[in-house]
Structure formats: structure tokens, C-alpha cells
Coordinates of C-alpha atoms in Angstrom, one line a residue:
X21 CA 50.2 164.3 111.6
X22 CA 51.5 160.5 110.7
X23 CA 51.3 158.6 114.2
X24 CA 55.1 157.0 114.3
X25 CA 55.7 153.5 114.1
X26 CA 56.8 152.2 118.1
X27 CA 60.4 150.7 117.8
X28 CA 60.1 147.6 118.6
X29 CA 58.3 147.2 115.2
X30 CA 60.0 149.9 113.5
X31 CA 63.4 148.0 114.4
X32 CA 62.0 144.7 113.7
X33 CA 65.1 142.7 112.4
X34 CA 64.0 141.6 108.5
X35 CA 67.2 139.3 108.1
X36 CA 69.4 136.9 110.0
X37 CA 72.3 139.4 109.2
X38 CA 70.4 141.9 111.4
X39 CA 69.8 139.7 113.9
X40 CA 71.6 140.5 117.5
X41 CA 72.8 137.9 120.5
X42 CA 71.4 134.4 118.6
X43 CA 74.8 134.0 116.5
X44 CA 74.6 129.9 117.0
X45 CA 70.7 129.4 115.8
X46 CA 71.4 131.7 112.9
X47 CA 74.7 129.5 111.8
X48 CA 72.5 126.5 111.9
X49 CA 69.5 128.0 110.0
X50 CA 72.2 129.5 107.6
X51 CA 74.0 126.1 107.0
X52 CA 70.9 124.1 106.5
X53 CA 69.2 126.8 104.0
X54 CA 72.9 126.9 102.3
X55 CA 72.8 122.9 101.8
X56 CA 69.6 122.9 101.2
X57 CA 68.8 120.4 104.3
X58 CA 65.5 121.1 105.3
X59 CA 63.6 119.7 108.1
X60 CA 59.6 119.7 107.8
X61 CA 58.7 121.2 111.8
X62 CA 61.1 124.0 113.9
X63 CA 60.7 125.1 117.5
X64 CA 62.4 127.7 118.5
X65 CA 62.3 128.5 122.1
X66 CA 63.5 130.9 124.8
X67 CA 62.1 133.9 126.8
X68 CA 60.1 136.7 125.5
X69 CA 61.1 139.1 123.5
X70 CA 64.5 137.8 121.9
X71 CA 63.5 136.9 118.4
X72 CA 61.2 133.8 118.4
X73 CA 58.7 134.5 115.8
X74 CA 61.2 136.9 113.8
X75 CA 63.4 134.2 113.0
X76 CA 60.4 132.7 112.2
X77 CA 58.9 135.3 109.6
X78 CA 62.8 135.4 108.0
X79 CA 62.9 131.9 107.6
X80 CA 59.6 132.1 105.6
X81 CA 61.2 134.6 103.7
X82 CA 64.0 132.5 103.2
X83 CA 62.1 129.9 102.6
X84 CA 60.2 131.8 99.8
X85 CA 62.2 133.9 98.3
X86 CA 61.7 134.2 94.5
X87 CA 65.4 134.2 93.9
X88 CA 64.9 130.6 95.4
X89 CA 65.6 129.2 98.6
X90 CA 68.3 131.0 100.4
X91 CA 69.8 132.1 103.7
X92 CA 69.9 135.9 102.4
X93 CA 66.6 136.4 100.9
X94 CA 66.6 139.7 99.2
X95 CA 63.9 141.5 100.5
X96 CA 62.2 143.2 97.5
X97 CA 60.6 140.5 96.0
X98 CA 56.8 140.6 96.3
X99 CA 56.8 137.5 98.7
X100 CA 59.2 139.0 100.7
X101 CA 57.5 142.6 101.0
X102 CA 54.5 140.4 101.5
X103 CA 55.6 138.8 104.3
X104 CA 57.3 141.7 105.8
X105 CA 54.0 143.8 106.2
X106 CA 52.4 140.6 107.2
X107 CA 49.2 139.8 103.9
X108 CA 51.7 136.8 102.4
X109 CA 48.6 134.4 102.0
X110 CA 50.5 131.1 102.1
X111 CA 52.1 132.6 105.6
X112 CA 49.3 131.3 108.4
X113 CA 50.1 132.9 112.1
X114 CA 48.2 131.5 114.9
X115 CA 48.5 131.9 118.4
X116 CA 47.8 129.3 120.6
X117 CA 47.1 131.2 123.6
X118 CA 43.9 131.9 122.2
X119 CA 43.3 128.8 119.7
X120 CA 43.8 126.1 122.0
X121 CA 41.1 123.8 120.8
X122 CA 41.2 120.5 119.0
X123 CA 38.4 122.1 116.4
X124 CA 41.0 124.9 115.6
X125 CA 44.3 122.8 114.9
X126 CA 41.9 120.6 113.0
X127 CA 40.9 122.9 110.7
X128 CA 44.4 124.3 110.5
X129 CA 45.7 121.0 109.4
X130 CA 43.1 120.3 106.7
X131 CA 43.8 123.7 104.7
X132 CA 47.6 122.4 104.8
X133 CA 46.9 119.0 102.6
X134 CA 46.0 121.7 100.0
X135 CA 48.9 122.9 97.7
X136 CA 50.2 126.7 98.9
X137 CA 48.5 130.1 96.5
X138 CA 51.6 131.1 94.9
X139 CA 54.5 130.2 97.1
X140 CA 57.2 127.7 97.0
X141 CA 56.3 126.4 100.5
X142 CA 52.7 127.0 102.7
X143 CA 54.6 128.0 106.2
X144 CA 52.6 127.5 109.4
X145 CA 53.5 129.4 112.5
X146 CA 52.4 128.7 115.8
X147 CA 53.4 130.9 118.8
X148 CA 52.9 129.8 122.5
X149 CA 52.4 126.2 120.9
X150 CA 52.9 124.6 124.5
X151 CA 49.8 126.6 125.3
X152 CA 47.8 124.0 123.0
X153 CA 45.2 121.1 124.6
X154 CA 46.1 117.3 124.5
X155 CA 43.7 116.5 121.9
X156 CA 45.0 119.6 119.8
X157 CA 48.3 118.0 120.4
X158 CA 47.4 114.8 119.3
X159 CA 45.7 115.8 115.8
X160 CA 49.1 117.6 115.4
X161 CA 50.9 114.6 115.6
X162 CA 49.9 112.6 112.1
X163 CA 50.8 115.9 110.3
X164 CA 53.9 116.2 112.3
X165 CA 55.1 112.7 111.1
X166 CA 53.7 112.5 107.5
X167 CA 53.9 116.3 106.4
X168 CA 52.9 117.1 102.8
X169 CA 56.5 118.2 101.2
X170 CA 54.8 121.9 100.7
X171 CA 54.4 122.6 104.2
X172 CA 56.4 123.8 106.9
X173 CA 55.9 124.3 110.8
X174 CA 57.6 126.9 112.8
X175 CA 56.7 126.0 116.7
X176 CA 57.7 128.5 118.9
X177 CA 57.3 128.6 122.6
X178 CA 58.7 129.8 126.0
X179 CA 58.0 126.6 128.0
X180 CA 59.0 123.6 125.7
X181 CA 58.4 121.6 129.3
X182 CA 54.7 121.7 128.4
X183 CA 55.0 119.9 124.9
X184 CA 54.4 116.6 124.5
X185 CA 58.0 114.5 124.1
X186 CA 55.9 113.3 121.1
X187 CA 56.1 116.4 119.4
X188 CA 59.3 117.3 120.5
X189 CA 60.4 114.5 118.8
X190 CA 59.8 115.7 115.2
X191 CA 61.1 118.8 115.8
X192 CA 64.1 120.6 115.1
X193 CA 64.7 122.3 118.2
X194 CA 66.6 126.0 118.9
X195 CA 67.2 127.4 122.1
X196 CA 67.2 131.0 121.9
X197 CA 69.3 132.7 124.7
X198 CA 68.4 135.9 126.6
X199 CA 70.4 138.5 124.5
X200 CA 73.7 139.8 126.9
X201 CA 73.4 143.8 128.3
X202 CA 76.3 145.1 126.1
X203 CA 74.3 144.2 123.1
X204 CA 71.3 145.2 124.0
X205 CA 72.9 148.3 124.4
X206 CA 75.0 148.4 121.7
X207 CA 71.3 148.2 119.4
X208 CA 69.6 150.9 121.7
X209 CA 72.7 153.1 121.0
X210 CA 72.4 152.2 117.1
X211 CA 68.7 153.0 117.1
X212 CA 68.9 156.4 119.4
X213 CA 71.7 157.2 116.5
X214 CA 69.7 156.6 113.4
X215 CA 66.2 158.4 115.0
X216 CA 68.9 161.4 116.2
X217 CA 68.2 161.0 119.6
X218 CA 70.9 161.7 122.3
X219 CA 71.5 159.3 124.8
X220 CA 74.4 159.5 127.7
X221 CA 76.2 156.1 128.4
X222 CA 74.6 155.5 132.1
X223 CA 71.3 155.4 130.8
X224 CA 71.9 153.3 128.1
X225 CA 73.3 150.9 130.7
X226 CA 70.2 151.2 132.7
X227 CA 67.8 150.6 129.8
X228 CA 69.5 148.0 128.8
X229 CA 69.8 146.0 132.4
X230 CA 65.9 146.7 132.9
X231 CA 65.2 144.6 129.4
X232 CA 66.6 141.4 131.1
X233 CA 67.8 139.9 128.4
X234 CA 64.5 141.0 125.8
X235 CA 65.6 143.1 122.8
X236 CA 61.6 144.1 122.2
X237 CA 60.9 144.8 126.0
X238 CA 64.9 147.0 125.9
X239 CA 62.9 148.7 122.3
X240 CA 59.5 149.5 124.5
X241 CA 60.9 150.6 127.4
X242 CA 63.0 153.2 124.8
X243 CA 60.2 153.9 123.4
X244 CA 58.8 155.3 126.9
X245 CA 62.1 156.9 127.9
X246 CA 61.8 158.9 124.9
X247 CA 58.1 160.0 125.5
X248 CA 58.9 160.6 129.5
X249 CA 61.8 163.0 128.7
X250 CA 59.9 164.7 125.9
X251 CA 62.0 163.0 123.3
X252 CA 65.5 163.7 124.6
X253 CA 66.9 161.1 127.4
X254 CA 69.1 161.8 130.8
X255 CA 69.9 159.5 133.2
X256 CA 67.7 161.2 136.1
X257 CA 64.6 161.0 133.8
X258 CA 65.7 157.0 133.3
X259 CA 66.1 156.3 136.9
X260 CA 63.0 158.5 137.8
X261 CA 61.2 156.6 134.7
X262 CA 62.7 153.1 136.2
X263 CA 62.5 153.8 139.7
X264 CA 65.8 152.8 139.5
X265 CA 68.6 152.8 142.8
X266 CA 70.9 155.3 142.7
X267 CA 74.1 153.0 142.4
X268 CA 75.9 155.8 144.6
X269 CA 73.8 154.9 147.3
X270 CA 74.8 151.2 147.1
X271 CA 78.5 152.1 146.5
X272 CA 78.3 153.9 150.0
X273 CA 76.6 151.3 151.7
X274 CA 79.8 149.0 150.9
X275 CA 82.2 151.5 151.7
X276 CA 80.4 151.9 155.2
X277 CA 80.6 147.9 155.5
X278 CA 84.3 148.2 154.7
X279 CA 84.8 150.2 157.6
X280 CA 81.9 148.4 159.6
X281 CA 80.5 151.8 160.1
X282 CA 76.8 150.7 160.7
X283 CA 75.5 154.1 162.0
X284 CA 77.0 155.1 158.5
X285 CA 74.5 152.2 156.9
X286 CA 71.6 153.1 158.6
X287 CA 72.2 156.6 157.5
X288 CA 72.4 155.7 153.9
X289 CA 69.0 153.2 154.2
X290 CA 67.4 156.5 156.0
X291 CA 68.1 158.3 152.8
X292 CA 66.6 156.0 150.3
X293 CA 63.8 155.6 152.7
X294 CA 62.9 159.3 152.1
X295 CA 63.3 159.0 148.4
X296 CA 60.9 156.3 148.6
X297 CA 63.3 153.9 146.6
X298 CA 62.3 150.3 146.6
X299 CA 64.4 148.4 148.5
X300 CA 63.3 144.7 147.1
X301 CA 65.2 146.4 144.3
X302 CA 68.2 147.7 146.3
X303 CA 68.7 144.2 147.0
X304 CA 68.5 143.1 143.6
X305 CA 71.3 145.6 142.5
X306 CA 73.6 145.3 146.0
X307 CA 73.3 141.5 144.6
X308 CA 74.4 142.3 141.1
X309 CA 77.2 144.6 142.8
X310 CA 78.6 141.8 144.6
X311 CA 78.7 139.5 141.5
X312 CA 80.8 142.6 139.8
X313 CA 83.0 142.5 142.8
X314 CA 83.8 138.7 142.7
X315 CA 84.5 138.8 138.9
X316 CA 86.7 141.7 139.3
X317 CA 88.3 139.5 142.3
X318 CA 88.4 136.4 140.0
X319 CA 88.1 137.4 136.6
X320 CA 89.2 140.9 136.6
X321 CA 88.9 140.3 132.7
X322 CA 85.1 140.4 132.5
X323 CA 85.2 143.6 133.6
X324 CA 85.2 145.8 130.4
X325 CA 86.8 148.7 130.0
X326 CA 83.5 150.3 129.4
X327 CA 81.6 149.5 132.2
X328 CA 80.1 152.0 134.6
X329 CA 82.2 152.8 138.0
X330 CA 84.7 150.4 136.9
X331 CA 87.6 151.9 139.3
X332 CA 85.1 152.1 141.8
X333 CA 84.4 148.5 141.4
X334 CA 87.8 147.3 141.5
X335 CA 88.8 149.3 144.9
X336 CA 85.9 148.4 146.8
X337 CA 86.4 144.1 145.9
X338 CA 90.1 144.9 146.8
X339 CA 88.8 145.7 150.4
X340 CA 87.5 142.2 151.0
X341 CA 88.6 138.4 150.0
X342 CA 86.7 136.2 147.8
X343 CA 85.3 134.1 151.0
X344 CA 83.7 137.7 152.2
X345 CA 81.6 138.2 149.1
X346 CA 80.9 134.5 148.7
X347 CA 79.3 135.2 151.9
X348 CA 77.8 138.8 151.3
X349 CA 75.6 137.9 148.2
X350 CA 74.2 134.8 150.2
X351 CA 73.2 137.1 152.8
X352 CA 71.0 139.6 150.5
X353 CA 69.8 137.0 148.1
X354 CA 68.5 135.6 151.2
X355 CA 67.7 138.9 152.3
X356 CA 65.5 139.8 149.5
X357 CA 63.7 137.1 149.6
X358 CA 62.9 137.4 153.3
X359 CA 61.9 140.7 152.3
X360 CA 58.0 139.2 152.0
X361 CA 58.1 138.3 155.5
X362 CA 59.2 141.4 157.1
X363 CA 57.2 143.6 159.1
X364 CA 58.2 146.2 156.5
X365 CA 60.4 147.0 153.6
X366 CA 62.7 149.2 155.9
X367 CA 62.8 146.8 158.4
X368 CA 63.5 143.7 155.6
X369 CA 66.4 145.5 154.4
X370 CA 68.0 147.2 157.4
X371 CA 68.0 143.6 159.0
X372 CA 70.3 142.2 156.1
X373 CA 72.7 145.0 156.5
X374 CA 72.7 144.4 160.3
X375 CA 73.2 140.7 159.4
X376 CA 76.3 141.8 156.8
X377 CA 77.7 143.9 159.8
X378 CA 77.4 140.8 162.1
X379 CA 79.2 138.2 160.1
X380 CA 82.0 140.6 159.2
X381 CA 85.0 139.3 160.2
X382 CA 87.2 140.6 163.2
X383 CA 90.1 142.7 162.4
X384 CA 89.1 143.0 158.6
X385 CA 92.5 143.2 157.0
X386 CA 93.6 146.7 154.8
X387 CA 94.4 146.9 151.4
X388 CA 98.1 148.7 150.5
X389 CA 97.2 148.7 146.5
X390 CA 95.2 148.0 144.2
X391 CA 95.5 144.3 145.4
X392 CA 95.8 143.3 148.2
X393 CA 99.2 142.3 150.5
X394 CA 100.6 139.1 149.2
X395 CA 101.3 138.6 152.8
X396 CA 97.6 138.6 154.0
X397 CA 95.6 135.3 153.9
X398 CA 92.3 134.2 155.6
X399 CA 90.6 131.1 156.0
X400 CA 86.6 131.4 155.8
X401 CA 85.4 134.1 157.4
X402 CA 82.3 132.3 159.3
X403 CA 84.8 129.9 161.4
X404 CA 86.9 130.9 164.2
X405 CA 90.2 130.2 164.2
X406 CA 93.1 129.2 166.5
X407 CA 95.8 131.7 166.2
X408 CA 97.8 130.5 168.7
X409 CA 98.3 128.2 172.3
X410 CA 100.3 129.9 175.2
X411 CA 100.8 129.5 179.0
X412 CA 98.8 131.2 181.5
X413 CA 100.8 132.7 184.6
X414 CA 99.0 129.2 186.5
X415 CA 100.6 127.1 183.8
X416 CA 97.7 126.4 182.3
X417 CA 97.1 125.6 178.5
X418 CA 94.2 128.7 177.2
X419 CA 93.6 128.8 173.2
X420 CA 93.4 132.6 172.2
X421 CA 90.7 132.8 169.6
X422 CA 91.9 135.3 166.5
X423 CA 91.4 136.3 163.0
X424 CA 92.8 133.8 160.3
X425 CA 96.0 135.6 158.6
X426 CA 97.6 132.4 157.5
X427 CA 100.5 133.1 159.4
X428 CA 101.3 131.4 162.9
X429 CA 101.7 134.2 165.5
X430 CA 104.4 134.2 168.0
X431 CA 103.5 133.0 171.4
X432 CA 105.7 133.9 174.8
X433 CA 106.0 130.1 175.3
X434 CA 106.5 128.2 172.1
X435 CA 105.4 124.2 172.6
X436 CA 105.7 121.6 170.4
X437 CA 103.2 121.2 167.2
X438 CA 100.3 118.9 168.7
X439 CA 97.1 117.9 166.9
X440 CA 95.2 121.2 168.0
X441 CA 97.8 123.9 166.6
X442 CA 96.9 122.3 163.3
X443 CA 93.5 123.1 163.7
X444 CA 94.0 126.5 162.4
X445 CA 90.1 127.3 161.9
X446 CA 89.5 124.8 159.1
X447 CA 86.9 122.6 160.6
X448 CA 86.0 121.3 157.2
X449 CA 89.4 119.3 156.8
X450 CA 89.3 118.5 160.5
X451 CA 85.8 116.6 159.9
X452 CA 87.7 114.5 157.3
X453 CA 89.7 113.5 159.6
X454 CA 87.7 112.4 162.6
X455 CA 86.7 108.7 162.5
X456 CA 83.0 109.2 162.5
X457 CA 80.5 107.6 160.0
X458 CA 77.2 107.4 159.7
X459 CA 74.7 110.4 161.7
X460 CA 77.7 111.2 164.0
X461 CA 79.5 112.5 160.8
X462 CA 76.3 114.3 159.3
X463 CA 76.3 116.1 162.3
X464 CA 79.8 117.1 162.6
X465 CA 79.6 118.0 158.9
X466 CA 76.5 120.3 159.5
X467 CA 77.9 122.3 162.6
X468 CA 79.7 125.5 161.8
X469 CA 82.2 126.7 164.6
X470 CA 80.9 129.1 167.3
X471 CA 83.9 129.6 169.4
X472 CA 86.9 127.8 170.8
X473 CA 88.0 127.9 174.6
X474 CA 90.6 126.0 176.5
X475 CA 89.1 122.8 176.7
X476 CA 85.5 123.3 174.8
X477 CA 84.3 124.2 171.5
X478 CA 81.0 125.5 170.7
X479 CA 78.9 124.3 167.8
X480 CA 76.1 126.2 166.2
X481 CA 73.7 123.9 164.2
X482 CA 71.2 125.2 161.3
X483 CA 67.4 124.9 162.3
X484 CA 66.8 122.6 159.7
X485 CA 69.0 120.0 161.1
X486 CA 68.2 120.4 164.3
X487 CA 67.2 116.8 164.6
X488 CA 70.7 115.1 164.4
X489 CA 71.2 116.7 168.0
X490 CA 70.6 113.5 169.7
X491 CA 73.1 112.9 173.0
X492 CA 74.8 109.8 171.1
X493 CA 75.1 111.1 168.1
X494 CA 77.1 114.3 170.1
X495 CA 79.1 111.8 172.6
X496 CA 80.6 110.3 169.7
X497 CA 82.1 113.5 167.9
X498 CA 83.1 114.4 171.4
X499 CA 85.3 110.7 171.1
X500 CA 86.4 111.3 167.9
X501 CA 87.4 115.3 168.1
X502 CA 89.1 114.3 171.5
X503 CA 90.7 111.6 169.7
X504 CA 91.8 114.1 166.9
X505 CA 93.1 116.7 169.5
X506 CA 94.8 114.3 172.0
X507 CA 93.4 115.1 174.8
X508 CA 89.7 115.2 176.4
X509 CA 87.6 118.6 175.0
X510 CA 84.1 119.3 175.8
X511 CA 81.7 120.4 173.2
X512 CA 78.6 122.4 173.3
X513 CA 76.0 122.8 170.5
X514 CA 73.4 125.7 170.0
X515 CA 70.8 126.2 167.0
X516 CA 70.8 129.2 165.1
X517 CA 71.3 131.3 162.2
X518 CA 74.5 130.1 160.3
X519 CA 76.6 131.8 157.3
X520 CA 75.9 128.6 154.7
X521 CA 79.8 127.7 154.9
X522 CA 79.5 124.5 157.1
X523 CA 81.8 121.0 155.8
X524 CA 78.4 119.8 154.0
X525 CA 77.8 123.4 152.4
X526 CA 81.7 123.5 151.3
X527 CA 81.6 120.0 149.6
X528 CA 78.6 120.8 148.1
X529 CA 79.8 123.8 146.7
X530 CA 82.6 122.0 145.5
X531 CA 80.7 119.4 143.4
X532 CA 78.6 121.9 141.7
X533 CA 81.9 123.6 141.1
X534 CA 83.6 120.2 139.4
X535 CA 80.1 119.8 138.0
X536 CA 80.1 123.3 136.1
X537 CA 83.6 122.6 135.3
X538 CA 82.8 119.4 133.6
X539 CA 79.8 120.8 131.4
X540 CA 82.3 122.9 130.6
X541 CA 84.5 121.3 129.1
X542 CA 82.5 119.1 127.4
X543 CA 80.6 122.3 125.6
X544 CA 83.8 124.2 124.5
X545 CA 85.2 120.9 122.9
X546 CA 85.7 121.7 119.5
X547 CA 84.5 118.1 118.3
X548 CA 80.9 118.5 120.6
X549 CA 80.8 122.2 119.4
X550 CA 80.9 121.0 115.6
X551 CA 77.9 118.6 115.7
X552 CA 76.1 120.9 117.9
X553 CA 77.1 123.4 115.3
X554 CA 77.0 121.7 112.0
X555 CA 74.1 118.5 112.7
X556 CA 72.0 120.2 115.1
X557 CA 72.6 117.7 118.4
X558 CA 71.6 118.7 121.4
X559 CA 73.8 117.9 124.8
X560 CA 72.3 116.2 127.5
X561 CA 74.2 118.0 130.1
X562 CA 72.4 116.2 133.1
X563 CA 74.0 112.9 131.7
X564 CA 77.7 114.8 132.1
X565 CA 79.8 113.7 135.4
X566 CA 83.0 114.6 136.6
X567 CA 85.8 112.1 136.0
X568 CA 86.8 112.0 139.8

């Protein structure tokens, strides 16, 4: 019996046309083989797996061809059958993982002054180039700037930090991105249809997240799927294959933090403790969850029709604001990687659910639709807020401490607006507003809001800045808040554990916001997306800055 051929091979793209998820590098190469602009030295790079050293091999081809040089070589011409099956003489392959000496690159670049066999051009490729010594490097270099006009390099690499600028330099560079999950899927479904295999959409989905962006690690891990179900494919032979979570189990452990049903959490954690799931991967997906909630919040858009639990998705964001799952994915990113630390895996993970259950907000508010009441807003989640200021029976002022709705609640006594009613929770604009400078207002702007009384706030200070809790430095916030508030308040500050969303943390957050919003910009500009496009220039996006 013929052995088959593994996919990955067997599936090998042999043209750009069949290429999947590199659309701008094959518009480049397309144009320049088109115009016949050719450049002497390419390095693509990028991640494993998502078409390096293909695009390399078809651009030999192209390169090649005997119907002359062309961005559709035809593919049944002896140079390119040659080249497919990998005995093209005037092709060279190295690897520089395990050909990283100077005596190897020299010998490499004394066979390329000679003229090619039989082809048009003698094509070098070099994979894992950055993996090459400095001396290899540097006999590189003379070839690299005065190449004979019958030979060209294809560099390709998955940490271009490692090459030398002076290399870099006389390249032509291509950045290779990780290939999206609906395409990756898309191919697996394409494949499964042409080898008859049938597939159900879940585990297609799951496949294709497990890949990470690789189309030839989505092809092997098909490969085993196929030979672990016996060559038919179900989603509990994927998840068993995968050790994949149950996404049921993580849909239930949001439902129960809806309701801040923590028995109902522990419950669920119980279960997947028995099953022996891996929670550093529970984690991982509750993350990815989370990021599906906030797009369906934001972007409901992104959100395809097709994906997986999509009404699920959407009633389960609609039972918390946008500041909640800010907050949520912080806490099991963090989580997960505390996970190390833990006395154990179960005690890891059930921490970060206690943790979610302890920063839940008071009174979460309930949804009456599929969005939720216009009428319901909150403030942050993490800061307390001043709902409203009364009389006591001794006619004393007290400040009730209550759950942000965005509207002021009646009080029996009604007073005048004064400084403090303004407050409303948002200690971030406050801090703008105090007349502090200097340490005094990095402290302030690193203290997240514990809890307001009648006259005292409490202050909770991250670990890590700990050291700005010297008595001046607190005696002049207490000035400048009393100041503020017009009258005397006390304050008291504690170090802890705080939710990330302190004034610094906010204005941070802000700037990288503008920042992203810039690049941007700049990158869907139709002028900067046709030379990127069209002349091969590269963007320099550290040198981009908001225009303030």
C-alpha cells in the first residue's frame, strides 16, 4: 500500500494565486515580476508556518519560468516541475540553523560567481538566516552589495531583530502576517472537501484556533485529527485530541458571575477539575471570551454571522458594561500568569474567579433587551461613588456610598450643589483639578478610591508605589482635596491589590488609545497605503505621534 503524502505537503500552495492570508506581499511580488522590477536579495519574515519559504520556491518559479519571467508561472514546464519536487539544480536551499559557519556561506558564495546550469537566474535560499554567525554575516555582505546579475537571494527568517541592519539594508523586506482563523478554516474546510472527509463546523473552529495563525501547523494538526478519529472527525474526538475546554463550561462560569453566584463557580471549576482539563488553558479561552464580549459591546460588527455561540455571546456582554470587561480580562490575564506561582492549578484559577467575584460591582444593573436600558449608566466599576448627601436626625452632613447609575438620587433634604456632590465617583477628573504638582500629584494619581465617609476618604495604593507614601507628600493632597471639597476631610491610605483603573492607569490607557488611533490613520491613508503598496516602503510607526 502507497504511504500518503501528509497535508501540509500535499497542500503545499504552488502559486501566489493559491496562496491564503498574505494578499499585500503577493501584490508587491505580483507588481514587481509584472514590471519587471527586480531587486537582487528578499527577506521575507514572520512566524512559522505561514508561507516563508513557499513564497520563496514560487518566486523561483516565477523567476524561471520558461515562458519567461512572470507573476503566473505555468507550472508544467520542466523548471517548474523541477522546482516543485525540489532536484531544480540552479535552486540552492540552505538552512542556517545548521550551516552557521563562515566556511559554509563562503563556499555558498563562491559557487554563485559561476553562471546558473540551465536557468535564467541561480536562486539562493536561505531559511532561519538570522540564525547565521557574524563572520558568516560579514562574507555575506560583498555579495549582498555587488551581486552577479544571475543570482538572486531569498532570506527568510522569524527574528529579523538578529540580522545585522547591514544586511537589512540590501534587502527587500516582507512581513508576513499570522494568517486570520476564518481562513485558516476556510482552507481546512477546502482540504477536508477535496480528501472527502467530513468535518462539523465547531471542530473546524477549534482546529483552526489551535494553529495560531500557522496554515502548516492548522495542516498537521489535521493531519492528526484525522488519524485520532480513524479518518472521520467530531468535535469530542477534537477537544479530546486538543485537550481543549469545553466552552460550555466557560459560558457557565460567566453566567454564574452575572448573578455573582460563587458557590455556582466553584461548582463549575469542581467539574473541570474532575475532567482533568487544564486550567492555564481555561484562562486562555475565558480571556479570548471576554475579548468576544467587548467587540460584541463595541464592535458588534466583528462578530460574524458564522461564529460559534454567537447569541450566546451577545446576551451574556449585554449583562455587563464595557468598564466590567475592561476589568474582567485584566484580572485573568493576570490570573494566568500568576498561575506559575500558585500552590496549584486549582488553587491558581479558583483565586481569579474569587478575585472577579470581589471586584464585581454592587447592585449589578439588569438588562431588559438585548441592550441594555438607555437609562442605566455607570462610572468605573473599581471607584466608589457618591450617590448622594443627606441630613442625619443630629443634623449632621453623612455621604451615603452607592453604585454609580449616572443619575442623582433624591435625598429627603435637598442642599445646594457644593464641590463634593460633584464628585460623583470620578476621582480621575477630580485629580485634575486639585492643585498638586510634583510627587503629591503622582500620588494622588496612583491611589484608587477605597471608600468615602462623612468627613474621610480612604485610599488604597498599589504595592509598587508604595514609596510615594511619605507624610508630606499625603498632608498636601489632604490641602488640596480639602481645598477642592470646601471644607476640612481626612484621608487615609492603605496598600493593596488594586483593579489597574487608577488616574495614572486611565491616562495611560488613553494615550495608547490616541496612539493606536494615530497609526491608524496614518496606515489606512490611501496615499501611505499606495507606496507601501506600489514602492515597497516600510512605516516607521514608532516615529508616528498624535497631533494633540
Amino acid at each position: 500500500m502507497v504511504p500518503t503524502q501528509v497535508l501540509a505537503r500535499k497542500w503545499r500552495p504552488r502559486s501566489f494565486s493559491e496562496l491564503t492570508g498574505q494578499d499585500h506581499v503577493v501584490r508587491a511580488l505580483t507588481n514587481a515580476l509584472e514590471q519587471k522590477r527586480l531587486h537582487h536579495a528578499y527577506l521575507f519574515t514572520g512566524t512559522r508556518g505561514i508561507g516563508k519559504t513557499t513564497i520563496a520556491r514560487i518566486l523561483a518559479k516565477a523567476l524561471n519560468c520558461q515562458t519567461g519571467i512572470t507573476s503566473t508561472p505555468c507550472g508544467v514546464c520542466s523548471a517548474c516541475i523541477e522546482i516543485d519536487s525540489g532536484r531544480f539544480v540552479d535552486l540552492i536551499e540552505m538552512d542556517a540553523a545548521s550551516n552557521t559557519q563562515v566556511d559554509k556561506m563562503r563556499e555558498l558564495l563562491e559557487n554563485a560567481l559561476y553562471a546558473p546550469t540551465s536557468a535564467r537566474y541561480k536562486i539562493y535560499i536561505i531559511d532561519e538566516v538570522h540564525m547565521l554567525s557574524k563572520s558568516a554575516f560579514n562574507a555575506m555582505l560583498k555579495t549582498l552589495e555587488e551581486p552577479p546579475e544571475h543570482v538572486k537571494f531569498v532570506l527568510a527568517t522569524t527574528d529579523p531583530q538578529k540580522i545585522p541592519v547591514t544586511v537589512l539594508s540590501r534587502c527587500l523586506q516582507f512581513n508576513l502576517k499570522q494568517i486570520p482563523l476564518p481562513l485558516i478554516a476556510a482552507h481546512l474546510k477546502h482540504v477536508l472537501e477535496q480528501e472527502k472527509i467530513s468535518c462539523d463546523a465547531t471542530s473546524l473552529q477549534l482546529l483552526a484556533r489551535s494553529a495560531q495563525g500557522s496554515m502548516r501547523d492548522a495542516l498537521s494538526i489535521l493531519d492528526q485529527a484525522i488519524a485520532f478519529g480513524e479518518g472521520a472527525i467530531d468535535e469530542a474526538g477534537v477537544r479530546d485530541m486538543l485537550g481543549t475546554i469545553d466552552q460550555g463550561y466557560l459560558y457557565d462560569l460567566v453566567d454564574a458571575l452575572s448573578r455573582k453566584d460563587g458557590a455556582r463557580m466553584l461548582a463549575v471549576a469542581d467539574a473541570m477539575e474532575t475532567r482533568s482539563l487544564s486550567f492555564d488553558a481555561a484562562l486562555q479561552d475565558l480571556a479570548t471570551l471576554l475579548h468576544r464580549f467587548a467587540l460584541a459591546q463595541i464592535v458588534p460588527s466583528a462578530i460574524g454571522e458564522d461564529t460559534l455561540e454567537r447569541e450566546r455571546i451577545f446576551a451574556l456582554a449585554n449583562t455587563f458594561t464595557p468598564e466590567d470587561i475592561q476589568l474582567f480580562y485584566q484580572i485573568v490575564i493576570h490570573g494566568r500568569s500568576d498561575l506559575a506561582q500558585a500552590p496549584d492549578e486549582y488553587a491558581g484559577f479558583t483565586m481569579t474567579l474569587m478575585r472577579l467575584l470581589a471586584f464585581m460591582p454592587e447592585g449589578m444593573p439588569k438588562t431588559t433587551g438585548p441592550k441594555h436600558d438607555k437609562e442605566i449608566k455607570r462610572s468605573s466599576p473599581s471607584i466608589p461613588t457618591v450617590a448622594k448627601i443627606s441630613d442625619t436626625t443630629e443634623g449632621l452632613e453623612t455621604i451615603e456610598i452607592g453604585e454609580a447609575t449616572g443619575a442623582k438620587e433624591e435625598a429627603n433634604t435637598v442642599k445646594p450643589a457644593s464641590p463634593i456632590s460633584l464628585f460623583e465617583g470620578d476621582w480621575a477628573a477630580v485629580v485634575n483639578q486639585l492643585k498638586l504638582n510634583g510627587m503629591p500629584k503622582m500620588l494622588a494619581q496612583r491611589c484608587e478610591v477605597k471608600s468615602v465617609h462623612a468627613n474621610e476618604i480612604e485610599f488604597c495604593v498599589p504595592a509598587e508605589h508604595k514609596h510615594l507614601l511619605e507624610k508630606r507628600h499625603q498632608e498636601k493632597m489632604s490641602v488640596a482635596l480639602s481645598e477642592y471639597l470646601g471644607r476640612p476631610v481626612r484621608l487615609k491610605f492603605s496598600v493593596g491589590i488594586v483593579t489597574g483603573m487608577n488616574p495614572a492607569e486611565l491616562e495611560n490607557l488613553e494615550k495608547q488609545q490616541k496612539q493606536s488611533q494615530a497609526i491608524a490613520a496614518i496606515e489606512t491613508d490611501p496615499f501611505v497605503r499606495e507606496l507601501v503598496e506600489n514602492f515597497d516602503a516600510k512605516l516607521i510607526v514608532s516615529s508616528i505621534k498624535p497631533i494633540r
